[in-house]
Coordinates of C-alpha atoms in Angstrom, one line a residue:
M222 CA 0.0 0.0 0.0
P223 CA 1.6 3.3 -1.1
S224 CA 1.5 6.3 1.2
V225 CA 0.6 9.9 0.2
T226 CA 4.2 11.0 0.6
T227 CA 5.6 8.0 -1.4
I228 CA 3.4 9.0 -4.4
L229 CA 4.3 12.7 -4.1
D230 CA 8.0 12.1 -3.6
Y231 CA 8.1 9.8 -6.6
H232 CA 7.6 12.7 -8.9
M233 CA 10.8 14.8 -8.5
E234 CA 10.8 18.4 -9.7
P235 CA 13.4 19.2 -12.5
E236 CA 15.0 21.8 -10.2
L237 CA 15.5 19.2 -7.4
F238 CA 16.9 16.7 -9.9
A239 CA 19.3 19.4 -11.2
W240 CA 20.3 20.0 -7.5
Y241 CA 21.1 16.3 -7.1
L242 CA 23.3 16.3 -10.2
K243 CA 25.1 19.5 -9.1
K244 CA 25.8 18.2 -5.6
G245 CA 26.6 14.7 -6.6
K246 CA 24.9 11.6 -5.4
A247 CA 26.9 11.2 -2.1
T248 CA 26.5 14.8 -1.0
A249 CA 22.9 15.0 -2.0
T250 CA 22.0 11.8 -0.2
R251 CA 23.8 13.0 2.9
L252 CA 22.0 16.3 2.9
S253 CA 18.7 14.6 2.3
D254 CA 19.2 12.1 5.1
E255 CA 20.1 15.0 7.5
A256 CA 16.9 16.8 6.5
K257 CA 14.9 13.7 7.3
Q258 CA 16.7 13.3 10.7
I259 CA 15.9 16.9 11.6
G260 CA 12.2 16.5 10.5
S261 CA 11.8 13.3 12.4
A262 CA 13.3 14.6 15.6
V263 CA 11.4 17.9 15.5
D264 CA 8.2 16.0 14.7
E265 CA 8.6 13.6 17.7
I266 CA 9.4 16.5 20.1
V267 CA 6.5 18.7 19.0
K268 CA 4.0 15.8 19.0
A269 CA 5.2 14.8 22.5
Q270 CA 4.7 18.3 23.8
V271 CA 1.2 18.7 22.2
A272 CA 0.2 15.3 23.6
Q273 CA 1.9 16.1 27.0
H274 CA 3.9 12.9 26.7
P275 CA 7.6 12.4 27.6
I276 CA 10.0 13.4 24.8
P277 CA 11.6 10.3 23.2
S278 CA 15.1 9.8 24.4
S279 CA 16.4 9.4 20.9
S280 CA 15.1 12.9 20.0
M281 CA 16.6 14.5 23.1
T282 CA 19.9 12.9 22.3
A283 CA 19.7 14.4 18.8
V284 CA 19.1 17.9 20.3
T285 CA 21.8 17.8 22.9
A286 CA 24.6 16.2 20.7
P287 CA 27.3 18.8 19.8
T288 CA 26.7 18.7 16.1
N289 CA 25.4 21.0 13.3
L290 CA 22.4 18.7 13.1
S291 CA 21.5 19.5 16.7
L292 CA 21.8 23.2 16.1
R293 CA 19.3 23.0 13.3
I294 CA 16.9 21.0 15.4
A295 CA 17.3 23.5 18.2
S296 CA 16.5 26.3 15.7
C297 CA 13.3 24.5 14.7
L298 CA 12.3 24.3 18.4
V299 CA 12.9 28.0 18.8
A300 CA 10.6 28.5 15.9
W301 CA 8.1 26.3 17.6
E302 CA 8.2 28.3 20.8
N303 CA 7.8 31.5 18.8
F304 CA 4.7 30.0 17.1
C305 CA 3.2 29.0 20.5
E306 CA 3.8 32.5 21.9
A307 CA 2.4 34.3 18.8
R308 CA -0.6 32.0 18.2
P309 CA -1.7 30.6 21.5
M310 CA -5.2 29.9 20.3
V311 CA -4.0 27.7 17.5
R312 CA -1.5 25.9 19.8
Q313 CA -4.3 25.2 22.3
T314 CA -6.5 23.6 19.8
M315 CA -3.8 21.3 18.3
Q316 CA -4.3 17.6 18.8
T317 CA -1.9 14.9 17.7
F318 CA -3.3 12.5 15.1
E319 CA -2.7 9.0 16.4
G320 CA -2.1 6.2 13.9
E321 CA -2.8 6.5 10.2
V322 CA -5.7 7.1 7.9
V323 CA -6.5 4.6 5.1
E324 CA -8.6 5.1 1.9
G325 CA -8.7 2.1 -0.3
D326 CA -5.1 1.0 -0.8
L327 CA -3.7 4.5 0.1
I328 CA -2.2 5.4 3.5
G329 CA -1.8 8.8 5.1
H330 CA -0.1 10.1 8.2
P331 CA -1.5 13.5 9.2
D332 CA 0.3 15.3 12.0
F333 CA -2.3 17.3 13.8
L334 CA -6.0 18.2 14.0
L335 CA -7.3 21.7 14.9
Q336 CA -10.6 22.7 16.3
F337 CA -11.9 26.3 15.8
N338 CA -15.5 27.3 16.7
G339 CA -16.9 23.9 15.7
R340 CA -14.7 23.7 12.6
Q341 CA -12.0 21.0 12.2
G342 CA -8.8 21.4 10.3
V343 CA -5.8 19.2 9.5
L344 CA -2.3 20.6 10.0
D345 CA 1.0 19.3 8.7
L346 CA 4.4 20.2 10.2
K347 CA 7.4 21.0 8.0
T348 CA 11.0 21.8 8.7
S349 CA 11.9 22.6 5.0
R350 CA 13.5 25.9 3.9
F351 CA 10.2 27.0 2.4
L352 CA 6.6 25.7 1.8
Q353 CA 6.4 23.8 -1.4
P354 CA 3.3 23.4 -3.6
K355 CA 3.3 19.7 -3.0
H356 CA 3.0 20.3 0.7
W357 CA -0.5 21.8 0.0
T358 CA -1.3 18.8 -2.2
Q359 CA -0.3 16.5 0.6
V360 CA -2.3 18.1 3.4
C361 CA -5.4 18.6 1.1
Q362 CA -5.3 14.9 0.4
Y363 CA -5.2 14.2 4.1
R364 CA -8.3 16.4 4.4
K365 CA -10.0 14.3 1.7
M366 CA -9.1 11.0 3.4
L367 CA -10.3 12.2 6.8
K368 CA -13.6 13.6 5.4
T369 CA -14.5 15.8 8.3
P370 CA -11.9 18.7 8.2
T371 CA -13.1 22.0 6.6
F372 CA -9.7 23.6 6.3
V373 CA -6.0 22.8 6.0
A374 CA -2.9 24.4 7.5
L375 CA 0.9 24.1 7.2
L376 CA 3.3 25.1 9.9
R377 CA 7.0 25.5 8.8
L378 CA 9.7 25.7 11.5
D379 CA 12.8 27.2 10.0
K380 CA 16.0 25.2 10.8
E381 CA 18.2 28.2 10.1
T382 CA 16.5 31.3 11.4
G383 CA 14.3 30.1 14.3
E384 CA 11.3 31.7 12.6
Y385 CA 8.0 30.1 11.8
D386 CA 5.6 30.3 8.8
Y387 CA 1.9 29.4 9.5
Q388 CA -0.6 29.4 6.6
T389 CA -4.1 28.1 6.0
I390 CA -6.4 27.4 3.1
E391 CA -10.1 27.5 3.7
D392 CA -11.3 27.9 0.1
H393 CA -13.0 24.7 -0.9
E394 CA -12.4 25.2 -4.6
V395 CA -8.7 25.5 -3.9
M396 CA -8.6 22.4 -1.7
A397 CA -10.6 20.4 -4.3
Y398 CA -8.1 21.5 -7.0
E399 CA -5.2 20.2 -4.9
E400 CA -7.1 16.9 -4.4
R401 CA -7.4 16.6 -8.2
V402 CA -3.7 17.3 -8.5
F403 CA -3.0 14.4 -6.2
D404 CA -5.3 12.1 -8.2
A405 CA -3.2 13.0 -11.3
Y406 CA 0.0 12.1 -9.4
R407 CA -1.5 8.8 -8.3
V408 CA -2.4 7.9 -11.9
A409 CA 1.1 8.7 -13.0
Y410 CA 2.6 6.7 -10.1
D411 CA 0.4 3.6 -10.8
H412 CA 1.3 3.8 -14.5
A413 CA 5.0 4.0 -13.7
Q414 CA 4.8 1.0 -11.4
Q415 CA 3.2 -1.0 -14.2
V416 CA 5.8 0.1 -16.7
R417 CA 8.6 -0.8 -14.2
E418 CA 7.2 -4.3 -13.8
R419 CA 7.0 -4.9 -17.5
V420 CA 10.6 -3.7 -18.0
R421 CA 11.7 -6.0 -15.1
R422 CA 10.1 -9.0 -16.8
I423 CA 11.7 -8.1 -20.1
L424 CA 15.2 -7.8 -18.6

């Protein structure tokens, strides 16, 4: 069963592919792995705080280790604290989403649910340098799979500056468009898997 992120990540933007070629496979892979480590550690810590659970020891070790990686994680956590201070109402309504959501043979892993005046939203956490168009496609697909949310939100915690970026989409036409975009990615992904299997059999 493919996940929402697997399908979106399968389709690499030309600019990102050019970056990989420029950096070289070894360097690009290392930077990509570091970005994933930062995202995982920050995700675990923020979710633990929201759920009022103990912070996993592995994430705490990543924060306290004297490395450039820990500095970037710490910067994200500063951004998180800035967000909590600036938007306390949003922070207070955040609930961690436990488990996964399944629709047919598709799996999704939303980060948080929000509650505002009887309206429910789904929020995804990012530690990337900027919010990408695919991030909106991802969170809008989560909304579709969950069925009940009426809006979507993205929270980006900057690993360099300690600043945050919080944005929402409430326009149903815009969210429906992003859902159709994901459907197109899914068709292309399924077709690519079929082609790969045919080629594998030939070879």
